[in-house]
XYZ file of C-alpha atoms in Angstrom:
668
model
C -0.203 -38.618 -16.968
C -3.492 -38.748 -16.507
C -5.706 -38.551 -12.694
C -7.075 -41.795 -10.889
C -11.181 -42.612 -13.422
C -12.491 -41.057 -9.850
C -12.149 -37.308 -10.448
C -14.266 -37.002 -13.217
C -13.500 -33.132 -13.521
C -10.510 -32.731 -16.512
C -6.899 -31.572 -14.131
C -5.977 -28.637 -16.249
C -10.174 -27.342 -14.895
C -8.686 -28.357 -11.491
C -5.294 -26.884 -11.275
C -7.888 -23.427 -12.472
C -9.626 -23.976 -9.954
C -7.682 -24.321 -6.655
C -5.788 -21.634 -8.272
C -9.150 -19.171 -8.007
C -10.008 -20.351 -4.897
C -7.015 -19.767 -3.600
C -6.463 -16.157 -4.712
C -10.140 -15.318 -3.411
C -9.400 -16.841 -0.218
C -6.322 -15.548 0.330
C -6.588 -12.048 -1.113
C -10.504 -11.066 -0.354
C -11.761 -11.632 2.667
C -10.769 -8.481 4.176
C -12.231 -6.393 1.110
C -15.179 -5.322 1.785
C -13.022 -3.619 4.880
C -9.949 -2.091 2.940
C -10.350 1.714 1.376
C -7.722 3.930 -0.264
C -3.744 4.734 0.617
C -0.712 6.199 0.361
C -0.635 7.514 -3.944
C -4.316 7.068 -4.357
C -4.828 10.218 -2.802
C -3.480 12.250 -5.368
C -5.148 10.111 -8.145
C -8.166 10.933 -6.886
C -7.107 14.488 -6.109
C -6.843 14.756 -9.927
C -10.150 12.984 -11.083
C -11.929 14.976 -8.573
C -10.321 18.484 -9.002
C -9.358 18.302 -12.811
C -10.829 15.443 -14.139
C -9.330 12.972 -16.795
C -6.522 15.343 -18.332
C -5.593 15.655 -14.720
C -4.845 12.439 -14.620
C -3.374 11.831 -17.224
C -0.579 14.547 -16.931
C 0.139 13.716 -13.450
C 1.871 11.239 -14.740
C 3.749 13.287 -17.883
C 7.008 13.552 -15.680
C 7.784 10.458 -15.956
C 5.429 7.104 -16.873
C 2.912 8.632 -19.951
C 0.861 5.655 -20.360
C 0.576 4.989 -16.518
C -1.845 7.878 -16.749
C -3.930 7.187 -20.006
C -4.555 4.115 -18.082
C -5.631 5.430 -14.979
C -8.426 7.575 -17.151
C -9.465 4.990 -18.323
C -10.318 2.678 -15.304
C -11.339 6.968 -14.214
C -13.698 6.347 -16.388
C -15.140 2.608 -16.522
C -14.822 1.992 -12.355
C -17.298 3.253 -10.412
C -14.713 5.352 -7.551
C -14.840 3.164 -4.841
C -12.676 1.658 -2.772
C -14.435 -1.683 -3.169
C -14.526 -1.669 -7.235
C -10.536 -0.779 -7.257
C -10.096 -4.202 -5.024
C -12.212 -6.220 -6.508
C -10.687 -5.316 -9.977
C -7.363 -5.973 -7.880
C -8.713 -9.658 -7.530
C -8.900 -10.078 -10.802
C -5.447 -7.796 -11.904
C -4.242 -11.244 -9.498
C -5.966 -14.032 -11.002
C -5.362 -12.628 -14.461
C -1.245 -13.035 -13.336
C -1.741 -15.999 -12.164
C -3.764 -18.346 -15.091
C -1.147 -16.953 -16.890
C 1.904 -18.057 -15.707
C -0.028 -21.754 -15.654
C -0.777 -20.888 -18.910
C 2.869 -20.390 -20.106
C 3.992 -23.274 -17.208
C 1.685 -25.386 -18.832
C 3.402 -24.899 -22.686
C 6.967 -24.557 -21.306
C 6.598 -28.295 -19.440
C 2.815 -30.325 -20.397
C 3.723 -33.168 -18.750
C 4.497 -30.889 -15.331
C 0.952 -31.220 -13.471
C 2.080 -30.838 -10.574
C 5.047 -29.655 -10.755
C 3.478 -26.801 -12.896
C 0.528 -25.941 -10.502
C 2.679 -25.542 -7.652
C 4.649 -23.276 -9.322
C 1.523 -21.507 -10.118
C 0.604 -22.090 -6.206
C 3.744 -20.328 -4.698
C 3.566 -17.698 -6.960
C -0.069 -16.745 -6.397
C 0.582 -16.571 -1.763
C 3.608 -15.376 -2.595
C 4.678 -13.455 1.308
C 7.192 -10.953 -0.089
C 4.702 -9.149 -2.311
C 2.750 -7.257 0.658
C 0.903 -4.354 -1.668
C -2.050 -6.341 -2.701
C -4.755 -4.488 0.180
C -2.863 -1.131 -1.746
C -4.668 -1.460 -5.187
C -5.277 1.597 -6.725
C -1.695 2.820 -6.407
C -0.047 -0.589 -7.222
C -2.909 -1.787 -10.522
C -0.675 -1.265 -12.813
C 1.976 -3.000 -11.451
C -0.731 -6.563 -11.303
C -1.190 -5.351 -15.314
C 2.512 -5.226 -15.786
C 2.869 -8.302 -14.522
C -0.151 -10.349 -15.789
C 0.649 -7.980 -19.747
C 3.939 -9.822 -19.182
C 2.907 -13.823 -18.670
C 0.169 -13.422 -21.974
C 3.224 -11.640 -23.618
C 5.214 -14.914 -22.896
C 2.562 -17.196 -23.239
C 1.896 -15.342 -26.996
C 6.193 -16.492 -27.716
C 5.905 -19.586 -26.879
C 2.863 -19.658 -29.252
C 4.454 -18.098 -32.304
C 7.581 -19.550 -31.488
C 5.295 -23.489 -31.873
C 3.014 -21.754 -34.563
C 3.413 -24.172 -37.889
C 2.252 -20.693 -39.613
C 3.731 -18.149 -40.663
C 0.110 -16.335 -40.123
C 0.794 -16.992 -36.857
C 4.024 -16.544 -36.280
C 3.585 -12.856 -37.495
C 0.057 -13.107 -35.446
C 1.524 -13.782 -31.799
C 4.688 -11.776 -32.766
C 2.462 -9.182 -32.745
C -0.058 -9.184 -30.047
C 3.600 -10.306 -27.665
C 5.066 -7.247 -28.245
C 2.644 -5.080 -28.007
C 1.947 -6.641 -24.259
C 5.389 -5.982 -23.667
C 5.353 -2.705 -24.902
C 2.124 -2.188 -22.014
C 4.620 -3.672 -18.895
C 7.521 -1.320 -20.071
C 5.166 1.669 -20.250
C 4.277 0.715 -17.219
C 7.290 -0.265 -15.280
C 10.265 0.595 -16.888
C 12.661 -1.186 -14.295
C 11.132 -4.458 -15.058
C 13.414 -4.955 -18.755
C 15.442 -8.059 -17.124
C 12.065 -10.402 -18.084
C 13.229 -9.423 -21.704
C 16.332 -12.018 -20.537
C 13.477 -14.966 -19.583
C 11.771 -14.273 -23.235
C 15.267 -14.420 -24.484
C 15.533 -18.207 -22.210
C 12.090 -19.353 -23.158
C 12.420 -18.979 -26.830
C 15.627 -20.942 -25.654
C 13.963 -23.924 -24.995
C 12.161 -24.115 -27.318
C 14.794 -24.321 -29.637
C 17.458 -26.249 -28.003
C 19.155 -29.239 -29.221
C 19.437 -32.127 -26.420
C 23.235 -32.419 -28.018
C 26.333 -30.438 -26.824
C 27.301 -30.232 -29.910
C 24.082 -28.828 -31.289
C 24.852 -25.996 -28.893
C 25.692 -23.464 -31.672
C 22.511 -24.214 -34.361
C 20.493 -24.157 -30.719
C 21.943 -20.798 -29.887
C 20.909 -19.685 -33.433
C 17.945 -20.710 -34.182
C 17.301 -18.972 -30.970
C 18.375 -15.705 -31.814
C 15.911 -15.421 -34.834
C 14.063 -16.523 -33.235
C 14.101 -14.071 -30.909
C 14.969 -10.496 -32.723
C 11.051 -9.202 -32.871
C 12.045 -8.971 -29.425
C 15.266 -8.193 -28.974
C 14.922 -5.253 -31.731
C 12.054 -3.776 -29.890
C 13.652 -4.475 -25.721
C 16.139 -1.980 -27.105
C 14.164 -0.023 -29.374
C 12.839 0.702 -25.391
C 15.584 1.072 -24.189
C 17.697 4.009 -26.735
C 14.015 5.475 -26.039
C 13.700 5.685 -22.347
C 17.975 6.075 -22.058
C 17.912 8.818 -24.822
C 14.595 10.556 -25.969
C 12.803 10.750 -23.785
C 13.257 12.749 -19.764
C 11.770 11.995 -16.719
C 11.212 14.751 -14.871
C 11.409 12.619 -11.529
C 14.942 12.224 -9.816
C 13.957 8.772 -9.231
C 12.942 7.721 -12.693
C 15.848 10.574 -14.059
C 18.955 8.130 -15.689
C 21.033 11.822 -16.304
C 20.496 11.923 -12.094
C 21.332 7.998 -11.732
C 24.643 8.236 -14.649
C 25.999 10.739 -12.459
C 26.071 8.801 -9.061
C 27.563 6.377 -10.903
C 29.763 8.546 -12.070
C 30.966 10.302 -9.224
C 31.503 6.240 -7.696
C 33.049 5.822 -10.512
C 34.565 1.320 -10.217
C 32.610 1.506 -6.755
C 29.557 1.171 -8.703
C 28.580 -1.972 -10.670
C 30.617 -4.563 -7.972
C 27.926 -1.899 -5.543
C 25.195 -3.115 -7.805
C 26.446 -6.610 -7.769
C 26.473 -6.904 -4.372
C 22.739 -5.297 -3.904
C 21.671 -7.324 -6.367
C 22.535 -11.232 -5.074
C 21.242 -9.384 -1.283
C 17.953 -9.500 -2.532
C 18.162 -12.274 -4.530
C 18.318 -13.801 -1.649
C 15.479 -11.765 0.490
C 13.341 -12.200 -2.655
C 13.438 -15.553 -2.866
C 14.527 -17.424 0.817
C 13.280 -14.632 3.563
C 10.904 -13.749 1.584
C 9.444 -16.715 3.022
C 10.188 -15.276 7.293
C 10.328 -12.201 7.223
C 7.150 -10.686 7.176
C 5.473 -13.555 8.635
C 7.651 -12.710 11.543
C 7.005 -8.843 11.543
C 3.414 -9.691 11.257
C 2.538 -12.898 14.125
C 5.040 -11.448 16.580
C 2.703 -9.060 18.502
C -0.361 -10.022 16.890
C -4.049 -10.361 18.943
C -5.398 -13.721 18.410
C -8.046 -12.970 16.649
C -6.554 -12.201 13.391
C -3.928 -14.865 14.330
C -7.027 -17.357 14.226
C -8.437 -15.392 11.301
C -5.170 -16.077 9.556
C -4.335 -19.374 10.026
C -7.964 -20.574 8.941
C -7.694 -19.467 6.162
C -3.804 -20.986 5.372
C -6.147 -24.170 6.813
C -9.073 -23.605 4.198
C -5.895 -23.326 1.949
C -4.118 -25.466 2.355
C -6.810 -28.650 2.479
C -7.213 -28.668 -1.461
C -4.269 -27.906 -1.931
C -3.286 -31.257 -0.245
C -6.441 -32.819 -2.106
C -4.990 -32.122 -5.300
C -1.106 -33.765 -5.284
C -2.331 -36.083 -2.949
C -4.734 -37.263 -6.314
C -1.222 -36.667 -8.094
C 0.316 -38.888 -5.885
C 2.102 -40.516 -8.429
C 4.156 -36.985 -9.523
C 4.554 -35.925 -6.557
C 6.491 -38.896 -5.302
C 8.764 -39.237 -7.907
C 12.714 -39.552 -8.364
C 14.483 -35.909 -8.793
C 14.670 -35.392 -12.742
C 16.719 -33.437 -14.820
C 13.725 -30.599 -15.355
C 13.805 -30.540 -11.602
C 17.760 -28.991 -11.422
C 16.458 -27.496 -14.793
C 13.630 -25.569 -12.373
C 16.913 -24.704 -10.080
C 19.236 -22.672 -11.743
C 16.155 -21.120 -14.042
C 14.614 -20.098 -10.963
C 18.699 -18.708 -9.921
C 18.846 -17.221 -13.622
C 15.280 -15.212 -13.525
C 16.219 -13.677 -9.654
C 19.505 -11.838 -11.270
C 18.175 -10.803 -14.971
C 15.201 -9.511 -13.202
C 16.606 -8.003 -9.526
C 19.644 -6.303 -11.222
C 17.928 -3.894 -13.256
C 15.906 -3.059 -9.573
C 19.301 -2.513 -8.197
C 21.223 -0.503 -11.376
C 17.962 1.669 -10.506
C 19.138 2.438 -7.509
C 16.264 1.179 -6.085
C 16.459 -3.306 -3.836
C 13.975 -5.279 -2.088
C 13.189 -4.225 1.394
C 9.880 -5.798 4.015
C 8.571 -2.694 4.502
C 7.486 1.037 3.377
C 6.141 -0.924 -0.186
C 9.799 -1.216 -1.562
C 8.792 -5.326 -1.604
C 6.960 -4.238 -5.186
C 10.781 -4.652 -6.758
C 9.953 -8.694 -5.859
C 6.115 -9.261 -7.470
C 8.473 -9.651 -11.198
C 10.908 -11.374 -9.832
C 8.461 -14.546 -7.606
C 8.423 -16.198 -11.024
C 11.846 -17.274 -10.661
C 11.095 -18.344 -6.625
C 8.740 -20.516 -7.920
C 10.999 -21.668 -10.028
C 13.569 -21.469 -7.837
C 11.391 -23.114 -4.604
C 9.660 -25.856 -7.323
C 12.939 -26.977 -8.020
C 14.456 -27.005 -4.774
C 10.916 -28.964 -3.208
C 11.378 -32.136 -5.884
C 15.226 -32.011 -6.852
C 16.713 -31.343 -3.004
C 13.469 -33.280 -1.010
C 12.180 -36.721 -1.068
C 8.631 -38.325 0.744
C 6.993 -36.550 3.474
C 9.119 -33.585 3.715
C 7.854 -32.633 -0.060
C 4.607 -32.802 0.829
C 5.563 -30.816 4.342
C 7.224 -27.927 2.880
C 5.435 -27.039 0.447
C 1.888 -27.130 2.296
C 3.480 -25.114 4.994
C 5.060 -22.084 2.738
C 1.373 -22.298 0.845
C -0.061 -22.161 4.839
C 2.455 -19.455 5.898
C 2.251 -17.282 3.006
C -1.692 -17.085 3.280
C -1.300 -15.755 7.028
C 1.246 -13.625 5.315
C -1.359 -12.279 2.982
C -3.685 -11.838 5.092
C -2.114 -9.902 7.787
C -0.881 -8.202 5.614
C -3.900 -7.008 4.473
C -5.528 -6.140 8.340
C -2.831 -3.952 8.543
C -4.649 -1.830 5.929
C -7.813 -2.663 7.291
C -6.411 -0.552 10.251
C -4.418 2.249 8.036
C -7.341 2.286 6.530
C -10.033 2.401 9.373
C -8.028 5.057 11.324
C -7.758 7.887 8.229
C -11.472 7.527 7.213
C -11.877 7.714 11.342
C -9.134 11.326 10.860
C -11.830 12.190 8.440
C -14.609 12.128 9.255
C -14.179 13.676 12.307
C -12.831 16.179 11.750
C -15.541 16.955 9.149
C -17.430 16.539 12.490
C -14.944 19.313 14.123
C -14.216 22.154 11.963
C -16.775 23.036 9.379
C -13.761 24.417 6.838
C -10.256 24.886 7.001
C -9.630 28.392 5.626
C -6.615 28.698 2.587
C -3.271 28.234 2.929
C -3.357 26.048 5.928
C -0.425 23.329 6.663
C -2.777 20.715 7.342
C -1.404 17.832 9.753
C -2.455 14.457 10.898
C -1.020 12.060 12.697
C -3.370 8.874 13.119
C -2.570 5.705 15.035
C -1.359 1.947 14.797
C -0.060 3.226 11.103
C 1.773 7.113 9.878
C 1.235 9.053 6.363
C 4.769 8.660 4.321
C 3.501 11.930 1.776
C 1.542 15.385 2.599
C -0.413 14.281 -0.240
C -1.737 11.372 1.603
C -3.173 14.093 4.464
C -3.878 17.661 1.519
C -5.097 15.144 -0.793
C -8.446 13.651 0.942
C -8.124 17.752 2.566
C -9.260 19.522 -0.433
C -11.515 16.612 -2.047
C -13.500 17.366 1.049
C -13.346 21.406 2.094
C -12.617 22.509 -1.249
C -13.701 20.068 -3.913
C -12.673 20.750 -7.743
C -10.823 23.989 -6.555
C -7.576 23.458 -6.364
C -5.189 22.852 -3.498
C -5.758 25.519 -1.063
C -4.883 23.802 1.934
C -1.428 21.838 1.968
C 0.176 19.181 4.273
C 2.864 17.426 5.686
C 4.175 15.013 7.715
C 5.794 15.612 10.969
C 9.494 15.235 11.159
C 11.924 16.753 11.996
C 12.979 18.557 8.867
C 8.876 20.217 8.798
C 8.956 20.788 12.779
C 12.182 23.005 12.215
C 10.221 25.225 9.461
C 7.034 24.934 11.883
C 9.077 27.029 13.987
C 11.441 29.242 11.593
C 7.978 30.280 10.309
C 9.172 29.507 7.102
C 6.878 28.617 4.117
C 7.981 27.156 1.021
C 6.022 25.645 -1.665
C 7.161 22.045 -3.471
C 6.085 20.306 -6.907
C 4.125 16.765 -6.211
C 4.154 15.809 -10.143
C 4.168 18.422 -11.990
C 1.909 19.970 -9.210
C 2.871 23.649 -7.027
C 1.818 23.119 -3.739
C 2.273 25.936 -1.575
C 3.789 25.267 1.886
C 2.525 27.529 4.350
C 3.681 26.694 7.427
C 3.284 29.194 9.563
C -0.726 28.435 9.614
C 0.302 24.916 10.635
C -2.459 22.720 12.532
C -2.679 19.590 14.453
C -4.701 17.052 14.658
C -3.146 14.215 16.618
C -4.459 10.987 18.348
C -3.416 11.313 21.512
C -3.805 7.607 22.244
C -5.824 4.998 20.373
C -8.643 5.584 22.082
C -8.431 8.965 22.049
C -10.311 11.147 19.541
C -9.049 12.744 16.685
C -7.288 16.557 18.936
C -7.224 19.871 16.649
C -4.464 21.416 18.596
C -4.860 25.241 20.029
C -1.673 26.781 20.915
C -3.070 28.723 22.997
C -4.137 26.030 25.455
C -2.948 22.004 23.694
C -4.997 20.103 24.925
C -3.495 16.519 26.264
C -3.761 13.507 28.547
C 0.148 14.617 29.457
C 2.772 14.134 26.728
C 2.845 11.985 24.008
C 5.041 9.667 23.419
C 6.083 11.674 19.973
C 8.728 14.417 21.294
C 8.573 16.549 17.781
C 4.375 17.044 18.981
C 5.694 18.509 21.520
C 8.468 20.711 19.898
C 5.645 22.546 17.963
C 2.271 21.927 19.202
C 2.006 25.620 20.725
C 2.007 26.396 16.824
C -0.942 24.951 15.830
C -2.895 27.960 15.091
C -6.921 26.436 15.617
C -8.569 29.242 14.251
C -7.278 27.974 10.953
C -10.685 26.198 11.471
C -13.924 28.669 10.093
C -16.733 27.729 12.775
C -18.989 30.529 10.463
C -18.813 27.986 7.212
C -21.252 25.958 6.530
C -20.498 22.139 7.062
C -18.117 20.334 4.598
C -19.954 16.827 3.638
C -17.392 14.206 3.043
C -17.764 12.243 0.040
C -19.303 9.520 0.265
C -18.070 7.182 -2.359
C -14.931 7.443 -1.073
C -14.813 7.441 3.073
C -17.977 5.928 3.426
C -21.609 6.194 5.442
C -21.278 8.489 8.483
C -19.858 6.161 11.790
C -21.718 5.934 14.019
C -22.184 9.152 16.342
C -21.025 7.854 19.203
C -18.644 9.890 21.990
C -16.284 11.237 19.745
C -18.800 12.896 17.732
C -19.930 14.807 20.601
C -16.295 14.847 21.734
C -16.249 17.133 17.966
C -19.175 19.203 18.614
C -19.051 20.050 21.670
C -15.683 20.944 20.730
C -16.498 23.104 18.032
C -19.405 24.928 19.917
C -16.322 25.848 22.513
C -14.713 27.457 20.105
C -17.525 29.241 18.292
C -18.499 31.200 21.893
C -21.369 29.402 21.540
C -21.654 27.647 25.292
C -25.316 27.081 25.545
C -24.549 24.976 22.160
C -22.290 23.463 23.814
C -23.849 22.243 27.447
C -27.018 21.297 25.279
C -24.693 18.305 23.552
C -22.553 17.604 26.603
C -25.305 16.658 28.952
C -26.931 14.546 25.705
C -23.852 12.760 25.335
C -24.163 12.437 28.853
C -27.668 11.705 29.352
C -26.878 8.788 26.657
C -23.764 7.415 28.561
C -21.068 8.630 26.204
C -18.176 9.343 27.729
C -13.733 9.741 26.977
C -11.902 6.738 27.294
C -9.202 9.897 27.097
C -9.610 12.010 30.256
C -8.206 14.741 28.885
C -11.629 15.775 27.027
C -13.926 16.146 29.647
C -11.406 19.698 29.381
C -14.707 21.009 26.632
C -16.862 20.261 29.599
C -15.536 21.150 32.246
C -15.347 24.685 31.060
C -18.808 24.678 29.813
C -20.388 23.831 32.494
C -18.027 25.903 34.201
C -19.026 28.916 32.320
C -22.737 27.879 32.597
C -22.825 28.637 36.348
C -22.565 25.050 36.526
C -20.616 24.150 39.555
C -21.824 20.778 40.599
C -21.395 19.396 36.740
C -17.762 21.117 36.466
C -16.333 20.230 39.456
C -17.682 16.668 38.769
C -15.300 16.507 35.423
C -12.542 18.522 36.994
C -12.459 15.969 39.757
C -12.055 12.943 36.840
C -9.280 14.490 34.924
C -7.064 15.733 38.784
C -7.512 11.872 39.303
C -4.683 11.466 36.835
C -2.274 13.307 37.438
C -0.134 13.284 34.548
C -3.666 15.323 32.883
C -3.790 16.971 35.452
C -0.471 18.554 35.570
C -0.205 19.047 31.699
C -3.657 20.770 31.475
C -2.420 22.533 34.561
C 0.625 24.108 32.585
C -1.346 24.861 29.691
C -4.336 26.704 31.542
C -0.529 29.120 33.033
C -1.400 30.361 29.593
C -4.053 32.074 30.312
C -7.122 32.043 28.822
C -7.712 30.986 25.438
C -11.510 32.787 24.357
C -13.013 35.390 25.556
C -15.490 36.738 27.544
C -18.263 35.206 28.690
C -15.427 32.229 29.635
C -15.277 31.780 33.039
C -11.048 30.951 33.501
C -10.593 31.996 37.330
C -13.264 29.212 38.096
C -11.175 26.469 35.102
C -7.948 26.894 36.831
C -9.544 26.762 40.154
C -11.221 23.698 39.956
C -8.744 21.605 38.200
C -5.798 23.223 39.515
C -6.738 24.769 43.487
C -5.194 22.749 45.954
C -8.665 22.253 46.460
């Protein structure tokens, strides 16, 4: 089938252009605003502190190949968020291009269907980690390797010459070892490879099925041997030191569950199949848009329209193919989709993982999205007719683009909060003493692991000197350790981390409009009690003297954290607070005068406290009364701060505790 004559561009080029445009619009809009996240930080810290050997060593405990890939990235890429984001975009496109090529090889006469499958795979909304480009770069490499490995398998089967069969088989096996070395849980894709070979070798008559099976087994033998060899190495030779990827731990859990284990695995697999194939199209969309701001909502829908419109004109140009009656191949797409979903998700659940649209657990859907694309396309063409088919297809594509944009918007805001944390930390704390245990809470997001805090902290304050500052996330368990003043230690990917819970320092943003508050347990400055009750329980343990106020100010790596933000109120708040801690009241007053002269004032009334104390200590009673009046206008803030003042003077003389207490907490 060919395009109408009005199109001079060859149809394959048109399809590839549509896929490229879709990838760029779906994932590229917010790239300049994205940064580093989660597991990125121990890679970044290892690279800065120990170089290539440190990066390679990080991954020797579970997936050694990843360490070598990251080391190569470290050599070739500028260590900037933009470089990693562009690499992730390229990797995503290469994977989609490989999938498109595979489909055209398998069904050369199904142009519309193959392009639609590729579009659905490109925008699949169940996988939401594209903005987390550094951590999941290797997963994108693995998916691209799978696609081209499958392509070379088809080429090997179709080749008429021995040299072609051998050459393509070798390339295919090498790429298979690459993706398995990156993410062993993708082993189920080898069953998909067997299915692909069968599609090439099958006979259409039922009587010839044994011949088809024999021919398939012979053609697939190199890949079966490769997969079995990899499994033998992974299960019996290589021993992972990580609990999550240790096969012995997994088998011991199975033994404890006995017959319940296989039943649980199959039930969870079928649940994940439904979530991956159906819920993925609506649940993340709802989660992102239900409380969204209008600006992001409008931007997302605009991008969705910019993708849907060219997709509409493409399928309209091939309307005679789009509107065909259901064919046998469409039914084939349906059952292939179900089968691919099962074999790709079964190893995930067997490994004790499952699909959830939160906390990065959606990463297990990406390789299974191959099956989703088959299933949805088969459903569209086999079960639907006419305009209904068009509407559902374009609706799914548009909603997926909106979902992916909102995923990027979440990571945009997360990076903004993270970079803001470290810039304000550098303004407030020239140096943080060794053996400090740092806790940080940012607005709009949350850190999941301590290395998300100690990674950047050590890169800023102790570049190239190992881990001098520990960190953790605040939860019930860590709060208990703080209260007990209980020092511990642990290993993160083989790196020893000392946890000095007896030396905690808390940095929090009490409200979305607050600056960073480094808490002083002698006088906690907040505008009332915060929603996180754990903060109230442990704030008094925060040791502000873990800040070395006499040290030379640390310098943030601009390539990682970007340029210094404008010096607004938060800059002055941090510098006034630092001068107050140094006992340099004249400098604090100078900074206060300068900020007020620029009409830079806080939105969090508790941030008037250092100004009040500065002016009161220097005898500037008129200015001190003005600051006190602003704080007193918020009764919750006044009550909270007055309770804190009851602890006694937090600073040495000449700090005028009595005047501060009288102005803020007195009856007049």
